[in-house]
Amino acid sequence: LAKTTQPISMDSYEGQEVNITCSHNNIATNDYITWYQQFPSQGPRFIIQGYKTKVTNEVASLFIPADRKSSTLSLPRVSLSDTAVYYCLGDTGRRALTFGSGTRLQVQP
Amino acid sequence: GAGVSQSPSNKVTEKGKDVELRCDPISGHTALYWYRQRLGQGLEFLIYFQGNSAPDKSGLPSDRFSAERTGESVSTLTIQRTQQEDSAVYLCASSLVGTSGETQYFGPGTRLLVL
């Protein structure tokens, strides 16, 4: 079970790059790291998933160092609409997802 | 295509009453999940369906909670004799085949308030 630890909250301004780091010290060899985003009054939405090195999609980038004990979600040039809770999930080997409390990102104008 | 839908979107009930929450997953998704989210907290897993079977019910908090799925489609979560601590948002998600780490698609949730 990959227990994850991430900051409770972060503040940023529009146009800035935001990096949210998640620690997962006991990640297993077969574990993937997945990030979900949740807006108020909505269900979570998949953002990105990776195993090692760097993964990039149209929404974000995910950096995972060689030891895989942490990962960093990078959101380029955030806007007000990126204000949300971001969850870092470790693959538990179970089909159900295990959510922590997430990181509340507040983007200011 | 259509996403996961849930009904009702909001439900207010009195303590001791039974409630039924409905989830319509994405068509063709064989796996369906129920989660609960209390205010300001992360999601708690309740139950997982593969087809119409529930191989993992480990998250159901008490025997007042039950769920079923029919036609490998619609699922209903039933809470009997509701208590105030049952107040939360109940989220349903579906995924294509139900493998570990597979992307799950969430509905908007049902907000339950038990008075």
PDB file of C-alpha atoms in Angstrom:
ATOM      1  CA  LEU A   1       0.000   0.000   0.000  1.00  0.00           C
ATOM      2  CA  ALA A   2       1.586   3.253  -1.156  1.00  0.00           C
ATOM      3  CA  LYS A   3       0.634   5.794   1.512  1.00  0.00           C
ATOM      4  CA  THR A   4       0.934   9.316   0.154  1.00  0.00           C
ATOM      5  CA  THR A   5       1.611  12.633   1.867  1.00  0.00           C
ATOM      6  CA  GLN A   6       0.986  15.998   0.244  1.00  0.00           C
ATOM      7  CA  PRO A   7       0.598  19.607   1.438  1.00  0.00           C
ATOM      8  CA  ILE A   8      -2.813  20.532   2.776  1.00  0.00           C
ATOM      9  CA  SER A   9      -3.055  23.760   0.788  1.00  0.00           C
ATOM     10  CA  MET A  10      -1.231  26.012  -1.656  1.00  0.00           C
ATOM     11  CA  ASP A  11      -1.823  29.500  -2.999  1.00  0.00           C
ATOM     12  CA  SER A  12      -0.816  30.856  -6.369  1.00  0.00           C
ATOM     13  CA  TYR A  13      -1.572  33.624  -8.838  1.00  0.00           C
ATOM     14  CA  GLU A  14      -2.859  33.446 -12.357  1.00  0.00           C
ATOM     15  CA  GLY A  15      -0.170  32.765 -14.940  1.00  0.00           C
ATOM     16  CA  GLN A  16       2.232  31.128 -12.505  1.00  0.00           C
ATOM     17  CA  GLU A  17       3.475  27.550 -12.651  1.00  0.00           C
ATOM     18  CA  VAL A  18       2.343  25.465  -9.685  1.00  0.00           C
ATOM     19  CA  ASN A  19       4.208  22.406  -8.456  1.00  0.00           C
ATOM     20  CA  ILE A  20       2.576  20.091  -5.931  1.00  0.00           C
ATOM     21  CA  THR A  21       4.860  17.465  -4.449  1.00  0.00           C
ATOM     22  CA  CYS A  22       3.642  14.184  -3.036  1.00  0.00           C
ATOM     23  CA  SER A  23       5.690  11.816  -0.889  1.00  0.00           C
ATOM     24  CA  HIS A  24       5.226   8.060  -1.184  1.00  0.00           C
ATOM     25  CA  ASN A  25       8.189   6.541   0.632  1.00  0.00           C
ATOM     26  CA  ASN A  26       6.927   2.964   0.646  1.00  0.00           C
ATOM     27  CA  ILE A  27       5.870   2.754  -2.953  1.00  0.00           C
ATOM     28  CA  ALA A  28       5.993  -0.780  -4.342  1.00  0.00           C
ATOM     29  CA  THR A  29       7.731  -1.841  -7.526  1.00  0.00           C
ATOM     30  CA  ASN A  30       4.488  -2.263  -9.418  1.00  0.00           C
ATOM     31  CA  ASP A  31       2.761   0.864  -8.111  1.00  0.00           C
ATOM     32  CA  TYR A  32       1.750   3.703 -10.400  1.00  0.00           C
ATOM     33  CA  ILE A  33       1.186   7.250  -9.176  1.00  0.00           C
ATOM     34  CA  THR A  34      -2.058   8.877 -10.210  1.00  0.00           C
ATOM     35  CA  TRP A  35      -3.383  12.392  -9.723  1.00  0.00           C
ATOM     36  CA  TYR A  36      -7.035  13.406  -9.634  1.00  0.00           C
ATOM     37  CA  GLN A  37      -8.558  16.889  -9.564  1.00  0.00           C
ATOM     38  CA  GLN A  38     -11.798  17.773  -7.807  1.00  0.00           C
ATOM     39  CA  PHE A  39     -13.754  20.986  -8.266  1.00  0.00           C
ATOM     40  CA  PRO A  40     -16.341  22.037  -5.674  1.00  0.00           C
ATOM     41  CA  SER A  41     -19.587  20.107  -5.960  1.00  0.00           C
ATOM     42  CA  GLN A  42     -18.164  17.699  -8.533  1.00  0.00           C
ATOM     43  CA  GLY A  43     -16.670  14.235  -8.502  1.00  0.00           C
ATOM     44  CA  PRO A  44     -12.907  13.811  -8.939  1.00  0.00           C
ATOM     45  CA  ARG A  45     -11.467  13.802 -12.422  1.00  0.00           C
ATOM     46  CA  PHE A  46      -8.355  11.917 -13.605  1.00  0.00           C
ATOM     47  CA  ILE A  47      -5.489  14.232 -14.527  1.00  0.00           C
ATOM     48  CA  ILE A  48      -2.378  12.167 -15.097  1.00  0.00           C
ATOM     49  CA  GLN A  49      -0.655   8.909 -14.218  1.00  0.00           C
ATOM     50  CA  GLY A  50       2.966   7.856 -14.302  1.00  0.00           C
ATOM     51  CA  TYR A  51       5.444   5.202 -13.238  1.00  0.00           C
ATOM     52  CA  LYS A  52       8.809   6.943 -13.532  1.00  0.00           C
ATOM     53  CA  THR A  53      10.601   9.903 -15.170  1.00  0.00           C
ATOM     54  CA  LYS A  54       8.296  12.404 -16.801  1.00  0.00           C
ATOM     55  CA  VAL A  55       4.800  12.228 -18.226  1.00  0.00           C
ATOM     56  CA  THR A  56       3.092  15.143 -19.945  1.00  0.00           C
ATOM     57  CA  ASN A  57      -0.398  15.615 -21.272  1.00  0.00           C
ATOM     58  CA  GLU A  58      -2.529  18.581 -22.274  1.00  0.00           C
ATOM     59  CA  VAL A  59      -3.340  19.399 -18.659  1.00  0.00           C
ATOM     60  CA  ALA A  60      -0.207  18.797 -16.611  1.00  0.00           C
ATOM     61  CA  SER A  61       3.199  17.208 -16.257  1.00  0.00           C
ATOM     62  CA  LEU A  62       4.202  14.597 -13.727  1.00  0.00           C
ATOM     63  CA  PHE A  63       7.793  14.230 -12.586  1.00  0.00           C
ATOM     64  CA  ILE A  64       8.880  11.067 -10.771  1.00  0.00           C
ATOM     65  CA  PRO A  65      12.551  10.787  -9.742  1.00  0.00           C
ATOM     66  CA  ALA A  66      14.550   7.603 -10.063  1.00  0.00           C
ATOM     67  CA  ASP A  67      13.924   6.459  -6.480  1.00  0.00           C
ATOM     68  CA  ARG A  68      10.164   6.981  -6.988  1.00  0.00           C
ATOM     69  CA  LYS A  69       9.716   8.042  -3.374  1.00  0.00           C
ATOM     70  CA  SER A  70       8.039  11.266  -4.444  1.00  0.00           C
ATOM     71  CA  SER A  71       6.333  12.811  -7.422  1.00  0.00           C
ATOM     72  CA  THR A  72       5.575  16.368  -8.500  1.00  0.00           C
ATOM     73  CA  LEU A  73       2.480  17.485 -10.356  1.00  0.00           C
ATOM     74  CA  SER A  74       3.237  20.578 -12.425  1.00  0.00           C
ATOM     75  CA  LEU A  75       0.463  22.842 -13.671  1.00  0.00           C
ATOM     76  CA  PRO A  76       1.771  25.390 -16.191  1.00  0.00           C
ATOM     77  CA  ARG A  77       0.382  28.914 -16.152  1.00  0.00           C
ATOM     78  CA  VAL A  78      -2.558  28.326 -13.823  1.00  0.00           C
ATOM     79  CA  SER A  79      -5.810  30.203 -14.194  1.00  0.00           C
ATOM     80  CA  LEU A  80      -8.639  30.839 -11.744  1.00  0.00           C
ATOM     81  CA  SER A  81     -10.380  27.737 -13.067  1.00  0.00           C
ATOM     82  CA  ASP A  82      -7.544  25.566 -11.750  1.00  0.00           C
ATOM     83  CA  THR A  83      -8.699  26.274  -8.195  1.00  0.00           C
ATOM     84  CA  ALA A  84      -9.513  22.793  -6.933  1.00  0.00           C
ATOM     85  CA  VAL A  85      -8.379  19.974  -4.675  1.00  0.00           C
ATOM     86  CA  TYR A  86      -5.636  17.787  -6.132  1.00  0.00           C
ATOM     87  CA  TYR A  87      -5.247  14.215  -4.926  1.00  0.00           C
ATOM     88  CA  CYS A  88      -2.106  12.124  -5.229  1.00  0.00           C
ATOM     89  CA  LEU A  89      -2.956   8.430  -5.191  1.00  0.00           C
ATOM     90  CA  GLY A  90      -0.683   5.459  -4.782  1.00  0.00           C
ATOM     91  CA  ASP A  91      -1.721   2.284  -6.496  1.00  0.00           C
ATOM     92  CA  THR A  92      -2.871   0.014  -3.696  1.00  0.00           C
ATOM     93  CA  GLY A  93      -3.188  -3.086  -5.815  1.00  0.00           C
ATOM     94  CA  ARG A  94      -6.897  -2.892  -5.147  1.00  0.00           C
ATOM     95  CA  ARG A  95      -9.364  -1.734  -7.721  1.00  0.00           C
ATOM     96  CA  ALA A  96     -10.762   0.915  -5.387  1.00  0.00           C
ATOM     97  CA  LEU A  97      -8.899   4.206  -5.182  1.00  0.00           C
ATOM     98  CA  THR A  98      -7.489   5.384  -1.868  1.00  0.00           C
ATOM     99  CA  PHE A  99      -7.847   9.129  -1.394  1.00  0.00           C
ATOM    100  CA  GLY A 100      -6.150  11.226   1.253  1.00  0.00           C
ATOM    101  CA  SER A 101      -7.235  14.760   2.081  1.00  0.00           C
ATOM    102  CA  GLY A 102      -5.578  16.206  -1.014  1.00  0.00           C
ATOM    103  CA  THR A 103      -4.020  19.622  -1.647  1.00  0.00           C
ATOM    104  CA  ARG A 104      -6.358  22.592  -1.881  1.00  0.00           C
ATOM    105  CA  LEU A 105      -4.994  24.925  -4.549  1.00  0.00           C
ATOM    106  CA  GLN A 106      -6.320  28.466  -4.502  1.00  0.00           C
ATOM    107  CA  VAL A 107      -5.478  30.593  -7.538  1.00  0.00           C
ATOM    108  CA  GLN A 108      -5.779  34.321  -7.058  1.00  0.00           C
ATOM    109  CA  PRO A 109      -6.202  36.914  -9.824  1.00  0.00           C
TER     110      PRO A 109
ATOM    111  CA  GLY B   1     -20.688  10.297 -24.827  1.00  0.00           C
ATOM    112  CA  ALA B   2     -22.698  10.517 -21.632  1.00  0.00           C
ATOM    113  CA  GLY B   3     -20.820  10.384 -18.376  1.00  0.00           C
ATOM    114  CA  VAL B   4     -21.764   8.875 -15.044  1.00  0.00           C
ATOM    115  CA  SER B   5     -25.029  10.221 -13.723  1.00  0.00           C
ATOM    116  CA  GLN B   6     -26.447  10.065 -10.211  1.00  0.00           C
ATOM    117  CA  SER B   7     -29.823  10.803  -8.727  1.00  0.00           C
ATOM    118  CA  PRO B   8     -31.089  12.535  -6.786  1.00  0.00           C
ATOM    119  CA  SER B   9     -28.527  15.308  -6.753  1.00  0.00           C
ATOM    120  CA  ASN B  10     -29.647  16.295  -3.261  1.00  0.00           C
ATOM    121  CA  LYS B  11     -31.565  14.396  -0.619  1.00  0.00           C
ATOM    122  CA  VAL B  12     -32.757  15.610   2.753  1.00  0.00           C
ATOM    123  CA  THR B  13     -34.222  13.000   5.060  1.00  0.00           C
ATOM    124  CA  GLU B  14     -35.109  12.515   8.674  1.00  0.00           C
ATOM    125  CA  LYS B  15     -33.144  10.329  11.014  1.00  0.00           C
ATOM    126  CA  GLY B  16     -34.413   6.766  10.905  1.00  0.00           C
ATOM    127  CA  LYS B  17     -35.734   6.886   7.346  1.00  0.00           C
ATOM    128  CA  ASP B  18     -34.394   4.740   4.509  1.00  0.00           C
ATOM    129  CA  VAL B  19     -32.874   6.299   1.391  1.00  0.00           C
ATOM    130  CA  GLU B  20     -31.975   4.977  -2.036  1.00  0.00           C
ATOM    131  CA  LEU B  21     -29.282   6.537  -4.186  1.00  0.00           C
ATOM    132  CA  ARG B  22     -28.991   5.719  -7.856  1.00  0.00           C
ATOM    133  CA  CYS B  23     -26.002   5.546 -10.191  1.00  0.00           C
ATOM    134  CA  ASP B  24     -26.017   5.179 -13.978  1.00  0.00           C
ATOM    135  CA  PRO B  25     -22.490   4.317 -15.112  1.00  0.00           C
ATOM    136  CA  ILE B  26     -20.949   4.934 -18.498  1.00  0.00           C
ATOM    137  CA  SER B  27     -22.380   2.446 -20.970  1.00  0.00           C
ATOM    138  CA  GLY B  28     -20.136  -0.570 -21.380  1.00  0.00           C
ATOM    139  CA  HIS B  29     -18.198  -0.052 -18.160  1.00  0.00           C
ATOM    140  CA  THR B  30     -18.124  -3.319 -16.261  1.00  0.00           C
ATOM    141  CA  ALA B  31     -16.737  -1.925 -13.009  1.00  0.00           C
ATOM    142  CA  LEU B  32     -18.688   0.350 -10.680  1.00  0.00           C
ATOM    143  CA  TYR B  33     -17.640   1.890  -7.386  1.00  0.00           C
ATOM    144  CA  TRP B  34     -19.352   3.734  -4.563  1.00  0.00           C
ATOM    145  CA  TYR B  35     -17.463   6.227  -2.388  1.00  0.00           C
ATOM    146  CA  ARG B  36     -18.476   8.547   0.426  1.00  0.00           C
ATOM    147  CA  GLN B  37     -17.024  12.006   0.964  1.00  0.00           C
ATOM    148  CA  ARG B  38     -17.576  13.910   4.185  1.00  0.00           C
ATOM    149  CA  LEU B  39     -17.220  17.670   4.167  1.00  0.00           C
ATOM    150  CA  GLY B  40     -13.626  18.756   3.610  1.00  0.00           C
ATOM    151  CA  GLN B  41     -12.293  15.222   3.483  1.00  0.00           C
ATOM    152  CA  GLY B  42     -11.099  12.766   0.883  1.00  0.00           C
ATOM    153  CA  LEU B  43     -13.182   9.943  -0.495  1.00  0.00           C
ATOM    154  CA  GLU B  44     -13.855   6.729   1.427  1.00  0.00           C
ATOM    155  CA  PHE B  45     -14.375   3.556  -0.583  1.00  0.00           C
ATOM    156  CA  LEU B  46     -17.641   1.756   0.118  1.00  0.00           C
ATOM    157  CA  ILE B  47     -18.178  -1.057  -2.403  1.00  0.00           C
ATOM    158  CA  TYR B  48     -17.013  -2.277  -5.801  1.00  0.00           C
ATOM    159  CA  PHE B  49     -19.003  -4.133  -8.456  1.00  0.00           C
ATOM    160  CA  GLN B  50     -17.625  -6.220 -11.282  1.00  0.00           C
ATOM    161  CA  GLY B  51     -20.621  -6.829 -13.489  1.00  0.00           C
ATOM    162  CA  ASN B  52     -23.499  -7.510 -11.130  1.00  0.00           C
ATOM    163  CA  SER B  53     -21.315  -9.076  -8.459  1.00  0.00           C
ATOM    164  CA  ALA B  54     -19.728  -7.241  -5.544  1.00  0.00           C
ATOM    165  CA  PRO B  55     -16.354  -8.878  -4.828  1.00  0.00           C
ATOM    166  CA  ASP B  56     -15.314  -6.095  -2.466  1.00  0.00           C
ATOM    167  CA  LYS B  57     -17.766  -4.791   0.115  1.00  0.00           C
ATOM    168  CA  SER B  58     -15.100  -4.050   2.659  1.00  0.00           C
ATOM    169  CA  GLY B  59     -15.837  -0.323   2.867  1.00  0.00           C
ATOM    170  CA  LEU B  60     -19.488  -0.558   3.854  1.00  0.00           C
ATOM    171  CA  PRO B  61     -19.542   1.050   7.332  1.00  0.00           C
ATOM    172  CA  SER B  62     -22.388  -0.989   8.801  1.00  0.00           C
ATOM    173  CA  ASP B  63     -25.134  -3.458   7.912  1.00  0.00           C
ATOM    174  CA  ARG B  64     -27.446  -0.498   7.360  1.00  0.00           C
ATOM    175  CA  PHE B  65     -25.645   0.025   4.063  1.00  0.00           C
ATOM    176  CA  SER B  66     -26.279  -2.201   1.064  1.00  0.00           C
ATOM    177  CA  ALA B  67     -25.960  -1.939  -2.690  1.00  0.00           C
ATOM    178  CA  GLU B  68     -26.982  -3.833  -5.747  1.00  0.00           C
ATOM    179  CA  ARG B  69     -26.367  -3.649  -9.438  1.00  0.00           C
ATOM    180  CA  THR B  70     -28.565  -5.032 -12.177  1.00  0.00           C
ATOM    181  CA  GLY B  71     -28.114  -5.586 -15.887  1.00  0.00           C
ATOM    182  CA  GLU B  72     -24.437  -4.725 -15.492  1.00  0.00           C
ATOM    183  CA  SER B  73     -25.660  -1.166 -15.498  1.00  0.00           C
ATOM    184  CA  VAL B  74     -27.614   0.769 -12.891  1.00  0.00           C
ATOM    185  CA  SER B  75     -26.623   0.507  -9.248  1.00  0.00           C
ATOM    186  CA  THR B  76     -28.552   1.465  -6.138  1.00  0.00           C
ATOM    187  CA  LEU B  77     -27.011   2.240  -2.762  1.00  0.00           C
ATOM    188  CA  THR B  78     -29.489   1.873   0.072  1.00  0.00           C
ATOM    189  CA  ILE B  79     -29.026   3.254   3.554  1.00  0.00           C
ATOM    190  CA  GLN B  80     -31.520   1.979   6.110  1.00  0.00           C
ATOM    191  CA  ARG B  81     -32.457   3.768   9.307  1.00  0.00           C
ATOM    192  CA  THR B  82     -30.312   6.764   8.427  1.00  0.00           C
ATOM    193  CA  GLN B  83     -28.250   8.470  11.091  1.00  0.00           C
ATOM    194  CA  GLN B  84     -26.898  12.002  11.180  1.00  0.00           C
ATOM    195  CA  GLU B  85     -23.371  10.723  10.654  1.00  0.00           C
ATOM    196  CA  ASP B  86     -24.503   9.372   7.273  1.00  0.00           C
ATOM    197  CA  SER B  87     -24.679  12.950   5.995  1.00  0.00           C
ATOM    198  CA  ALA B  88     -22.131  13.209   3.190  1.00  0.00           C
ATOM    199  CA  VAL B  89     -21.745  13.269  -0.562  1.00  0.00           C
ATOM    200  CA  TYR B  90     -22.069   9.804  -2.077  1.00  0.00           C
ATOM    201  CA  LEU B  91     -20.070   9.440  -5.273  1.00  0.00           C
ATOM    202  CA  CYS B  92     -20.317   6.755  -7.882  1.00  0.00           C
ATOM    203  CA  ALA B  93     -17.589   5.952 -10.391  1.00  0.00           C
ATOM    204  CA  SER B  94     -17.233   3.492 -13.240  1.00  0.00           C
ATOM    205  CA  SER B  95     -14.338   2.107 -15.211  1.00  0.00           C
ATOM    206  CA  LEU B  96     -14.015  -0.033 -18.289  1.00  0.00           C
ATOM    207  CA  VAL B  97     -12.770  -3.345 -16.932  1.00  0.00           C
ATOM    208  CA  GLY B  98     -11.926  -2.782 -13.267  1.00  0.00           C
ATOM    209  CA  THR B  99      -8.190  -3.364 -13.199  1.00  0.00           C
ATOM    210  CA  SER B 100      -6.029  -1.842 -10.504  1.00  0.00           C
ATOM    211  CA  GLY B 101      -4.884   1.666 -11.419  1.00  0.00           C
ATOM    212  CA  GLU B 102      -7.449   2.032 -14.188  1.00  0.00           C
ATOM    213  CA  THR B 103      -8.941   5.488 -14.665  1.00  0.00           C
ATOM    214  CA  GLN B 104     -12.255   5.875 -12.876  1.00  0.00           C
ATOM    215  CA  TYR B 105     -14.939   8.275 -14.100  1.00  0.00           C
ATOM    216  CA  PHE B 106     -16.973   9.909 -11.379  1.00  0.00           C
ATOM    217  CA  GLY B 107     -20.499  11.178 -11.283  1.00  0.00           C
ATOM    218  CA  PRO B 108     -21.459  14.491  -9.659  1.00  0.00           C
ATOM    219  CA  GLY B 109     -22.550  12.816  -6.454  1.00  0.00           C
ATOM    220  CA  THR B 110     -25.664  12.800  -4.284  1.00  0.00           C
ATOM    221  CA  ARG B 111     -25.581  15.167  -1.325  1.00  0.00           C
ATOM    222  CA  LEU B 112     -27.352  13.498   1.583  1.00  0.00           C
ATOM    223  CA  LEU B 113     -28.389  15.445   4.645  1.00  0.00           C
ATOM    224  CA  VAL B 114     -29.885  13.566   7.558  1.00  0.00           C
ATOM    225  CA  LEU B 115     -31.726  15.808   9.991  1.00  0.00           C
TER     226      LEU B 115
END
